[in-house]
Tab-separated table of C-alpha atoms in Angstrom:
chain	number	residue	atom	x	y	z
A	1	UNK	CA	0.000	0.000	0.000
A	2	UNK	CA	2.920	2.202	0.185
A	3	UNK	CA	4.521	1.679	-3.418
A	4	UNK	CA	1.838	4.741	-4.359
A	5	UNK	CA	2.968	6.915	-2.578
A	6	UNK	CA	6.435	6.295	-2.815
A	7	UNK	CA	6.356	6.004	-7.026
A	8	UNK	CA	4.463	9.505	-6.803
A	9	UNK	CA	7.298	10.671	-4.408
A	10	UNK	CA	10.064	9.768	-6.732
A	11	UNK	CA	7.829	11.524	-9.609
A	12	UNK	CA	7.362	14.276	-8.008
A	13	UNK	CA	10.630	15.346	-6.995
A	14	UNK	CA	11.394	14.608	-10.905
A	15	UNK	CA	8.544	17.037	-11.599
A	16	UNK	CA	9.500	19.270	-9.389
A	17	UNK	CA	12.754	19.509	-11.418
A	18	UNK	CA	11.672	20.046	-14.768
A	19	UNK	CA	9.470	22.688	-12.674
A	20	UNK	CA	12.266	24.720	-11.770
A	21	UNK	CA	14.049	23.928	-14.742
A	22	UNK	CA	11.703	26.026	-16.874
A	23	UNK	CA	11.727	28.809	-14.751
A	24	UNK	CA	15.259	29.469	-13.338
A	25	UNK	CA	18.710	27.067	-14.648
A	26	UNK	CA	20.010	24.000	-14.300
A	27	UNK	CA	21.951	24.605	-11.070
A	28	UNK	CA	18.982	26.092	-9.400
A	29	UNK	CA	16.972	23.320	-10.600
A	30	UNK	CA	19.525	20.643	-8.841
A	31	UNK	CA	19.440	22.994	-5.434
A	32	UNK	CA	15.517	22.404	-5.627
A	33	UNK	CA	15.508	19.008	-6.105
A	34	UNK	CA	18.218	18.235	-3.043
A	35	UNK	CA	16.388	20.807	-0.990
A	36	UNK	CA	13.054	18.727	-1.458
A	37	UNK	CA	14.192	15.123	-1.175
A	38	UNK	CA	15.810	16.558	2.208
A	39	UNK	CA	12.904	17.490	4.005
A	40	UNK	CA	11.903	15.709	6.918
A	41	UNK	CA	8.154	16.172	6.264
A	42	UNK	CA	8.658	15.150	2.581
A	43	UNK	CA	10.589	11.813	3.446
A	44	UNK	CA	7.628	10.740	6.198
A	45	UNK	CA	4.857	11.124	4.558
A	46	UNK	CA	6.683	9.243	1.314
A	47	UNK	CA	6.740	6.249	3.628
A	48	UNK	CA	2.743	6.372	4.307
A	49	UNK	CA	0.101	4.971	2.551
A	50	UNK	CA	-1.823	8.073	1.983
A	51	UNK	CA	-3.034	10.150	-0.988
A	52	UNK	CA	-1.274	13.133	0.272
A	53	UNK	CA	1.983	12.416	-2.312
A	54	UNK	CA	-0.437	11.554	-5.433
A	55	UNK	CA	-2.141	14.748	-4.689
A	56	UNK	CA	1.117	16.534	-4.656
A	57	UNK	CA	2.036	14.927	-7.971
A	58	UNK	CA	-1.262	16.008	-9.257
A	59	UNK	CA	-0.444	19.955	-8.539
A	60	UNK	CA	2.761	19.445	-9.491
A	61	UNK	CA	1.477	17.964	-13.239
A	62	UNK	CA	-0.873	20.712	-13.430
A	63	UNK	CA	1.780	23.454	-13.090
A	64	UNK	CA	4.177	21.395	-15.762
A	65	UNK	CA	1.852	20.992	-18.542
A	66	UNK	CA	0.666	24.170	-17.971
A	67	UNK	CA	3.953	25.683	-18.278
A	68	UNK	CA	4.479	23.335	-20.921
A	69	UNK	CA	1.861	24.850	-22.545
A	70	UNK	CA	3.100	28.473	-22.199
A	71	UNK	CA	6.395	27.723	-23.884
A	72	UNK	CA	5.076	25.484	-26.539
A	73	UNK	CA	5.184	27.036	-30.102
A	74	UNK	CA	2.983	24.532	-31.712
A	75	UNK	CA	-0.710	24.878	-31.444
A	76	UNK	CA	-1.411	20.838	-31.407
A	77	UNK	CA	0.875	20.532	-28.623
A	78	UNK	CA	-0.482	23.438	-26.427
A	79	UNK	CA	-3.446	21.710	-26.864
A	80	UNK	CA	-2.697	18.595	-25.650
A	81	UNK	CA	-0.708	20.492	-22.912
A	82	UNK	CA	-4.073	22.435	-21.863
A	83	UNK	CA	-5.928	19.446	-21.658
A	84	UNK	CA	-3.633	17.795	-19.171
A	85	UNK	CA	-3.317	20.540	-16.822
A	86	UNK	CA	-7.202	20.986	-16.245
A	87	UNK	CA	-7.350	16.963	-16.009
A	88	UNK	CA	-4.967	17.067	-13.556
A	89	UNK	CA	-6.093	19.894	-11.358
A	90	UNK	CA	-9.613	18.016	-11.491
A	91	UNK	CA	-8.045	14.802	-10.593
A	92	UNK	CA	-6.380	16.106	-7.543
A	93	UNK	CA	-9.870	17.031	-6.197
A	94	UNK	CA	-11.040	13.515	-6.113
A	95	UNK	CA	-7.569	12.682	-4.177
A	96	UNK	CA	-8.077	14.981	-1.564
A	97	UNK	CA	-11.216	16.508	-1.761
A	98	UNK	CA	-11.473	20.351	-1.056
A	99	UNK	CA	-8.041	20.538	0.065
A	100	UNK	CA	-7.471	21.020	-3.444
A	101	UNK	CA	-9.097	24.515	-3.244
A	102	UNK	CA	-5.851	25.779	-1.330
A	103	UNK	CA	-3.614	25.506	-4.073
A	104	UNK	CA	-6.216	25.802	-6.600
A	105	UNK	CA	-6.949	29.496	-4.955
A	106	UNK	CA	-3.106	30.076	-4.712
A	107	UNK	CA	-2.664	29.336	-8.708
A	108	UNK	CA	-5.909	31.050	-9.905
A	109	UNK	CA	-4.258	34.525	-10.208
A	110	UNK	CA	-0.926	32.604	-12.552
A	111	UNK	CA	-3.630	30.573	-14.730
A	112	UNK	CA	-6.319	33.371	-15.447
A	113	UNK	CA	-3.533	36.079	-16.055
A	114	UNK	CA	-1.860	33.911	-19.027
A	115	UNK	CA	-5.127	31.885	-20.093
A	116	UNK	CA	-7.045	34.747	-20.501
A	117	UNK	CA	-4.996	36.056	-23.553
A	118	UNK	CA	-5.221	32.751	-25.264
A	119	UNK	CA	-7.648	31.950	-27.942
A	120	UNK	CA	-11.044	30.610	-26.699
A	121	UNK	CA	-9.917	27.381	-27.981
A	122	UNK	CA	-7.336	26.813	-25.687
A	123	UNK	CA	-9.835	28.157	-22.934
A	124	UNK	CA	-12.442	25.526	-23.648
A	125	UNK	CA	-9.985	22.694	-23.729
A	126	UNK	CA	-8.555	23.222	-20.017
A	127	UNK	CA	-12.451	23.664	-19.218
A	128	UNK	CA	-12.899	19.932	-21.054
A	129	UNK	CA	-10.006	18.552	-19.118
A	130	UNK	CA	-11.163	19.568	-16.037
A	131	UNK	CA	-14.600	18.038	-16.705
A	132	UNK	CA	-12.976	14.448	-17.921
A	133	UNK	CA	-10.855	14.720	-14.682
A	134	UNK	CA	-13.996	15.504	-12.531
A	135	UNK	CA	-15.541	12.164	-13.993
A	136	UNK	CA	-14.637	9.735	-10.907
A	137	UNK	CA	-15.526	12.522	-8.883
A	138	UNK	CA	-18.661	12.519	-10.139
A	139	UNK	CA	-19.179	9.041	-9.969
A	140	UNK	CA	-18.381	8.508	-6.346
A	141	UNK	CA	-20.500	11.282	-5.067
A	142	UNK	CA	-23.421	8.983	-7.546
A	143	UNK	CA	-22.167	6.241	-5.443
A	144	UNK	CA	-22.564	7.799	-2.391
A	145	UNK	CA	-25.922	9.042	-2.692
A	146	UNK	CA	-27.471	5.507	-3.646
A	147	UNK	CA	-25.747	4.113	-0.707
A	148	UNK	CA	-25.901	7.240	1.767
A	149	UNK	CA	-28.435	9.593	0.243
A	150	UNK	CA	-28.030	12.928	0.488
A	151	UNK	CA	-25.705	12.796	3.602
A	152	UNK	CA	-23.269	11.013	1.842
A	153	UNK	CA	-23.243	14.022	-0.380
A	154	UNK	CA	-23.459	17.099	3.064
A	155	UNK	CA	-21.024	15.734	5.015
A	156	UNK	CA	-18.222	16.842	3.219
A	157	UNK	CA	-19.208	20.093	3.114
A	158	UNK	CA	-19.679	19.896	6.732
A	159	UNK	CA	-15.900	18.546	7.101
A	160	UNK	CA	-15.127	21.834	5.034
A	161	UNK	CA	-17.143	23.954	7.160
A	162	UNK	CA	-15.459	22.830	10.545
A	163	UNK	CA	-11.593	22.949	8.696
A	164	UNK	CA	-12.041	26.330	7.963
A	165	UNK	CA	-14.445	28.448	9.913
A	166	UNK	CA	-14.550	26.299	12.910
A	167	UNK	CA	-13.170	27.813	16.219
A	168	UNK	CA	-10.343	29.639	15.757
A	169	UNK	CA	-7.599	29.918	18.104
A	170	UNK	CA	-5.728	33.520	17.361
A	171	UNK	CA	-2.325	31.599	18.564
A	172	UNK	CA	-2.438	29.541	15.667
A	173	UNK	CA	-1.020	33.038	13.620
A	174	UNK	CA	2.316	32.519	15.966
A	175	UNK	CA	2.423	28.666	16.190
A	176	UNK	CA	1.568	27.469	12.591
A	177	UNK	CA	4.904	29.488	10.958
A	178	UNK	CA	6.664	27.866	13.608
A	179	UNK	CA	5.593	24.949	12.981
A	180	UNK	CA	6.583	25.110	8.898
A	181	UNK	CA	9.664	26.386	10.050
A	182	UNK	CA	10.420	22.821	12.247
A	183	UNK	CA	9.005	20.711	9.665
A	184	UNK	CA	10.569	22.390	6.437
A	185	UNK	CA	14.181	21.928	8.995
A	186	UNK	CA	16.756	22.737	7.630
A	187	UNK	CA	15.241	24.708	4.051
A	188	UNK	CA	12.916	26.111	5.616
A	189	UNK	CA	15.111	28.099	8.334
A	190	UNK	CA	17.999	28.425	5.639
A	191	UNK	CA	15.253	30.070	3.401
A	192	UNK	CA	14.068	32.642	5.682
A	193	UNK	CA	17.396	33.620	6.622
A	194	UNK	CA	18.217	33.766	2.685
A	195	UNK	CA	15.428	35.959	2.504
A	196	UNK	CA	16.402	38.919	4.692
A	197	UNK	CA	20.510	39.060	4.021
A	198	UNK	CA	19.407	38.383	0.285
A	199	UNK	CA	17.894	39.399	-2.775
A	200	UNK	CA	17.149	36.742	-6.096
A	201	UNK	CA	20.276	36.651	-8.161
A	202	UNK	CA	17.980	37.563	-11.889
A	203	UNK	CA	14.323	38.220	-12.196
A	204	UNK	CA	11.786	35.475	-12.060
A	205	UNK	CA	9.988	34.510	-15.471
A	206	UNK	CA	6.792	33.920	-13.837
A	207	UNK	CA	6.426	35.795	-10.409
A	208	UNK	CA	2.634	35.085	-9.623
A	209	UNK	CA	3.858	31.251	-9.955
A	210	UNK	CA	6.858	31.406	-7.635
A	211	UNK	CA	6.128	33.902	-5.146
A	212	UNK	CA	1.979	34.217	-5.839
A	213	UNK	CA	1.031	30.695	-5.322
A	214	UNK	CA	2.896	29.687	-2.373
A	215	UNK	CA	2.093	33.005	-0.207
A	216	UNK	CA	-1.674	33.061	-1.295
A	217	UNK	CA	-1.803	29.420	-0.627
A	218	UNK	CA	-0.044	29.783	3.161
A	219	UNK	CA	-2.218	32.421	4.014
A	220	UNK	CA	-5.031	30.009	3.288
A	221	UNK	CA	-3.835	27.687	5.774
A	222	UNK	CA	-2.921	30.139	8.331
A	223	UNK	CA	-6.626	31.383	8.658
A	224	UNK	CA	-8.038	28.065	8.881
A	225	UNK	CA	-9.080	26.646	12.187
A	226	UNK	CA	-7.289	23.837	12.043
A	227	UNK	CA	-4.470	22.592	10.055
A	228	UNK	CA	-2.005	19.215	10.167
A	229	UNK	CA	1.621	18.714	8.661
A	230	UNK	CA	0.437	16.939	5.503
A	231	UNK	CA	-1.751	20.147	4.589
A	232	UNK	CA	1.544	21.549	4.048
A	233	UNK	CA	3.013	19.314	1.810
A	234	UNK	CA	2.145	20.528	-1.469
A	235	UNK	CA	4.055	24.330	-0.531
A	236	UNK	CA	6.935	22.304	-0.179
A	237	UNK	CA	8.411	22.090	-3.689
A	238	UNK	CA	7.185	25.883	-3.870
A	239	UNK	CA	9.448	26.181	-0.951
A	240	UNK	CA	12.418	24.469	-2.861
A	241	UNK	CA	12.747	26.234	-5.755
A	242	UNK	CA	12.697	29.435	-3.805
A	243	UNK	CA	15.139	28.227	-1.937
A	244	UNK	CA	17.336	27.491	-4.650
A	245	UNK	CA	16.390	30.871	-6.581
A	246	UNK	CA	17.703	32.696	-3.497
Protein backbone atom coordinates (compact mmCIF):
# COMPACT_ATOMS: atom_id res chain seq x y z
CA UNK A 1 0.00 0.00 0.00
CA UNK A 2 2.92 2.20 0.19
CA UNK A 3 4.52 1.68 -3.42
CA UNK A 4 1.84 4.74 -4.36
CA UNK A 5 2.97 6.92 -2.58
CA UNK A 6 6.44 6.29 -2.82
CA UNK A 7 6.36 6.00 -7.03
CA UNK A 8 4.46 9.51 -6.80
CA UNK A 9 7.30 10.67 -4.41
CA UNK A 10 10.06 9.77 -6.73
CA UNK A 11 7.83 11.52 -9.61
CA UNK A 12 7.36 14.28 -8.01
CA UNK A 13 10.63 15.35 -6.99
CA UNK A 14 11.39 14.61 -10.91
CA UNK A 15 8.54 17.04 -11.60
CA UNK A 16 9.50 19.27 -9.39
CA UNK A 17 12.75 19.51 -11.42
CA UNK A 18 11.67 20.05 -14.77
CA UNK A 19 9.47 22.69 -12.67
CA UNK A 20 12.27 24.72 -11.77
CA UNK A 21 14.05 23.93 -14.74
CA UNK A 22 11.70 26.03 -16.87
CA UNK A 23 11.73 28.81 -14.75
CA UNK A 24 15.26 29.47 -13.34
CA UNK A 25 18.71 27.07 -14.65
CA UNK A 26 20.01 24.00 -14.30
CA UNK A 27 21.95 24.60 -11.07
CA UNK A 28 18.98 26.09 -9.40
CA UNK A 29 16.97 23.32 -10.60
CA UNK A 30 19.52 20.64 -8.84
CA UNK A 31 19.44 22.99 -5.43
CA UNK A 32 15.52 22.40 -5.63
CA UNK A 33 15.51 19.01 -6.10
CA UNK A 34 18.22 18.24 -3.04
CA UNK A 35 16.39 20.81 -0.99
CA UNK A 36 13.05 18.73 -1.46
CA UNK A 37 14.19 15.12 -1.17
CA UNK A 38 15.81 16.56 2.21
CA UNK A 39 12.90 17.49 4.00
CA UNK A 40 11.90 15.71 6.92
CA UNK A 41 8.15 16.17 6.26
CA UNK A 42 8.66 15.15 2.58
CA UNK A 43 10.59 11.81 3.45
CA UNK A 44 7.63 10.74 6.20
CA UNK A 45 4.86 11.12 4.56
CA UNK A 46 6.68 9.24 1.31
CA UNK A 47 6.74 6.25 3.63
CA UNK A 48 2.74 6.37 4.31
CA UNK A 49 0.10 4.97 2.55
CA UNK A 50 -1.82 8.07 1.98
CA UNK A 51 -3.03 10.15 -0.99
CA UNK A 52 -1.27 13.13 0.27
CA UNK A 53 1.98 12.42 -2.31
CA UNK A 54 -0.44 11.55 -5.43
CA UNK A 55 -2.14 14.75 -4.69
CA UNK A 56 1.12 16.53 -4.66
CA UNK A 57 2.04 14.93 -7.97
CA UNK A 58 -1.26 16.01 -9.26
CA UNK A 59 -0.44 19.95 -8.54
CA UNK A 60 2.76 19.44 -9.49
CA UNK A 61 1.48 17.96 -13.24
CA UNK A 62 -0.87 20.71 -13.43
CA UNK A 63 1.78 23.45 -13.09
CA UNK A 64 4.18 21.40 -15.76
CA UNK A 65 1.85 20.99 -18.54
CA UNK A 66 0.67 24.17 -17.97
CA UNK A 67 3.95 25.68 -18.28
CA UNK A 68 4.48 23.34 -20.92
CA UNK A 69 1.86 24.85 -22.55
CA UNK A 70 3.10 28.47 -22.20
CA UNK A 71 6.40 27.72 -23.88
CA UNK A 72 5.08 25.48 -26.54
CA UNK A 73 5.18 27.04 -30.10
CA UNK A 74 2.98 24.53 -31.71
CA UNK A 75 -0.71 24.88 -31.44
CA UNK A 76 -1.41 20.84 -31.41
CA UNK A 77 0.87 20.53 -28.62
CA UNK A 78 -0.48 23.44 -26.43
CA UNK A 79 -3.45 21.71 -26.86
CA UNK A 80 -2.70 18.59 -25.65
CA UNK A 81 -0.71 20.49 -22.91
CA UNK A 82 -4.07 22.44 -21.86
CA UNK A 83 -5.93 19.45 -21.66
CA UNK A 84 -3.63 17.79 -19.17
CA UNK A 85 -3.32 20.54 -16.82
CA UNK A 86 -7.20 20.99 -16.24
CA UNK A 87 -7.35 16.96 -16.01
CA UNK A 88 -4.97 17.07 -13.56
CA UNK A 89 -6.09 19.89 -11.36
CA UNK A 90 -9.61 18.02 -11.49
CA UNK A 91 -8.05 14.80 -10.59
CA UNK A 92 -6.38 16.11 -7.54
CA UNK A 93 -9.87 17.03 -6.20
CA UNK A 94 -11.04 13.52 -6.11
CA UNK A 95 -7.57 12.68 -4.18
CA UNK A 96 -8.08 14.98 -1.56
CA UNK A 97 -11.22 16.51 -1.76
CA UNK A 98 -11.47 20.35 -1.06
CA UNK A 99 -8.04 20.54 0.06
CA UNK A 100 -7.47 21.02 -3.44
CA UNK A 101 -9.10 24.51 -3.24
CA UNK A 102 -5.85 25.78 -1.33
CA UNK A 103 -3.61 25.51 -4.07
CA UNK A 104 -6.22 25.80 -6.60
CA UNK A 105 -6.95 29.50 -4.95
CA UNK A 106 -3.11 30.08 -4.71
CA UNK A 107 -2.66 29.34 -8.71
CA UNK A 108 -5.91 31.05 -9.91
CA UNK A 109 -4.26 34.53 -10.21
CA UNK A 110 -0.93 32.60 -12.55
CA UNK A 111 -3.63 30.57 -14.73
CA UNK A 112 -6.32 33.37 -15.45
CA UNK A 113 -3.53 36.08 -16.05
CA UNK A 114 -1.86 33.91 -19.03
CA UNK A 115 -5.13 31.88 -20.09
CA UNK A 116 -7.04 34.75 -20.50
CA UNK A 117 -5.00 36.06 -23.55
CA UNK A 118 -5.22 32.75 -25.26
CA UNK A 119 -7.65 31.95 -27.94
CA UNK A 120 -11.04 30.61 -26.70
CA UNK A 121 -9.92 27.38 -27.98
CA UNK A 122 -7.34 26.81 -25.69
CA UNK A 123 -9.84 28.16 -22.93
CA UNK A 124 -12.44 25.53 -23.65
CA UNK A 125 -9.99 22.69 -23.73
CA UNK A 126 -8.55 23.22 -20.02
CA UNK A 127 -12.45 23.66 -19.22
CA UNK A 128 -12.90 19.93 -21.05
CA UNK A 129 -10.01 18.55 -19.12
CA UNK A 130 -11.16 19.57 -16.04
CA UNK A 131 -14.60 18.04 -16.70
CA UNK A 132 -12.98 14.45 -17.92
CA UNK A 133 -10.86 14.72 -14.68
CA UNK A 134 -14.00 15.50 -12.53
CA UNK A 135 -15.54 12.16 -13.99
CA UNK A 136 -14.64 9.74 -10.91
CA UNK A 137 -15.53 12.52 -8.88
CA UNK A 138 -18.66 12.52 -10.14
CA UNK A 139 -19.18 9.04 -9.97
CA UNK A 140 -18.38 8.51 -6.35
CA UNK A 141 -20.50 11.28 -5.07
CA UNK A 142 -23.42 8.98 -7.55
CA UNK A 143 -22.17 6.24 -5.44
CA UNK A 144 -22.56 7.80 -2.39
CA UNK A 145 -25.92 9.04 -2.69
CA UNK A 146 -27.47 5.51 -3.65
CA UNK A 147 -25.75 4.11 -0.71
CA UNK A 148 -25.90 7.24 1.77
CA UNK A 149 -28.44 9.59 0.24
CA UNK A 150 -28.03 12.93 0.49
CA UNK A 151 -25.70 12.80 3.60
CA UNK A 152 -23.27 11.01 1.84
CA UNK A 153 -23.24 14.02 -0.38
CA UNK A 154 -23.46 17.10 3.06
CA UNK A 155 -21.02 15.73 5.01
CA UNK A 156 -18.22 16.84 3.22
CA UNK A 157 -19.21 20.09 3.11
CA UNK A 158 -19.68 19.90 6.73
CA UNK A 159 -15.90 18.55 7.10
CA UNK A 160 -15.13 21.83 5.03
CA UNK A 161 -17.14 23.95 7.16
CA UNK A 162 -15.46 22.83 10.54
CA UNK A 163 -11.59 22.95 8.70
CA UNK A 164 -12.04 26.33 7.96
CA UNK A 165 -14.44 28.45 9.91
CA UNK A 166 -14.55 26.30 12.91
CA UNK A 167 -13.17 27.81 16.22
CA UNK A 168 -10.34 29.64 15.76
CA UNK A 169 -7.60 29.92 18.10
CA UNK A 170 -5.73 33.52 17.36
CA UNK A 171 -2.33 31.60 18.56
CA UNK A 172 -2.44 29.54 15.67
CA UNK A 173 -1.02 33.04 13.62
CA UNK A 174 2.32 32.52 15.97
CA UNK A 175 2.42 28.67 16.19
CA UNK A 176 1.57 27.47 12.59
CA UNK A 177 4.90 29.49 10.96
CA UNK A 178 6.66 27.87 13.61
CA UNK A 179 5.59 24.95 12.98
CA UNK A 180 6.58 25.11 8.90
CA UNK A 181 9.66 26.39 10.05
CA UNK A 182 10.42 22.82 12.25
CA UNK A 183 9.01 20.71 9.66
CA UNK A 184 10.57 22.39 6.44
CA UNK A 185 14.18 21.93 9.00
CA UNK A 186 16.76 22.74 7.63
CA UNK A 187 15.24 24.71 4.05
CA UNK A 188 12.92 26.11 5.62
CA UNK A 189 15.11 28.10 8.33
CA UNK A 190 18.00 28.43 5.64
CA UNK A 191 15.25 30.07 3.40
CA UNK A 192 14.07 32.64 5.68
CA UNK A 193 17.40 33.62 6.62
CA UNK A 194 18.22 33.77 2.69
CA UNK A 195 15.43 35.96 2.50
CA UNK A 196 16.40 38.92 4.69
CA UNK A 197 20.51 39.06 4.02
CA UNK A 198 19.41 38.38 0.28
CA UNK A 199 17.89 39.40 -2.77
CA UNK A 200 17.15 36.74 -6.10
CA UNK A 201 20.28 36.65 -8.16
CA UNK A 202 17.98 37.56 -11.89
CA UNK A 203 14.32 38.22 -12.20
CA UNK A 204 11.79 35.47 -12.06
CA UNK A 205 9.99 34.51 -15.47
CA UNK A 206 6.79 33.92 -13.84
CA UNK A 207 6.43 35.80 -10.41
CA UNK A 208 2.63 35.08 -9.62
CA UNK A 209 3.86 31.25 -9.96
CA UNK A 210 6.86 31.41 -7.64
CA UNK A 211 6.13 33.90 -5.15
CA UNK A 212 1.98 34.22 -5.84
CA UNK A 213 1.03 30.70 -5.32
CA UNK A 214 2.90 29.69 -2.37
CA UNK A 215 2.09 33.00 -0.21
CA UNK A 216 -1.67 33.06 -1.30
CA UNK A 217 -1.80 29.42 -0.63
CA UNK A 218 -0.04 29.78 3.16
CA UNK A 219 -2.22 32.42 4.01
CA UNK A 220 -5.03 30.01 3.29
CA UNK A 221 -3.84 27.69 5.77
CA UNK A 222 -2.92 30.14 8.33
CA UNK A 223 -6.63 31.38 8.66
CA UNK A 224 -8.04 28.06 8.88
CA UNK A 225 -9.08 26.65 12.19
CA UNK A 226 -7.29 23.84 12.04
CA UNK A 227 -4.47 22.59 10.06
CA UNK A 228 -2.01 19.22 10.17
CA UNK A 229 1.62 18.71 8.66
CA UNK A 230 0.44 16.94 5.50
CA UNK A 231 -1.75 20.15 4.59
CA UNK A 232 1.54 21.55 4.05
CA UNK A 233 3.01 19.31 1.81
CA UNK A 234 2.14 20.53 -1.47
CA UNK A 235 4.06 24.33 -0.53
CA UNK A 236 6.93 22.30 -0.18
CA UNK A 237 8.41 22.09 -3.69
CA UNK A 238 7.19 25.88 -3.87
CA UNK A 239 9.45 26.18 -0.95
CA UNK A 240 12.42 24.47 -2.86
CA UNK A 241 12.75 26.23 -5.75
CA UNK A 242 12.70 29.43 -3.80
CA UNK A 243 15.14 28.23 -1.94
CA UNK A 244 17.34 27.49 -4.65
CA UNK A 245 16.39 30.87 -6.58
CA UNK A 246 17.70 32.70 -3.50
Amino acid sequence: LRLPSIISSFLCLISSYIIALKITNKKSALISLFSLSSMPLWIQYSRYASPDIPFVLCILLAVLFFLKFLDSSQYARQCFYILLSGFFISTSFFLRSYMTFVPLIGLSPFIFYNLKKKENLLKILFATGILIGSIPTYLNLYFSFRKFGINGITSLFDFVRKQAIGDFDFSNLLLIPFNFLYLTFPIGILFVILFVFTRPRKKIKYPLLIYGYPLISLLILLCMSTTYPHYYLFLLPSLSILFAVF
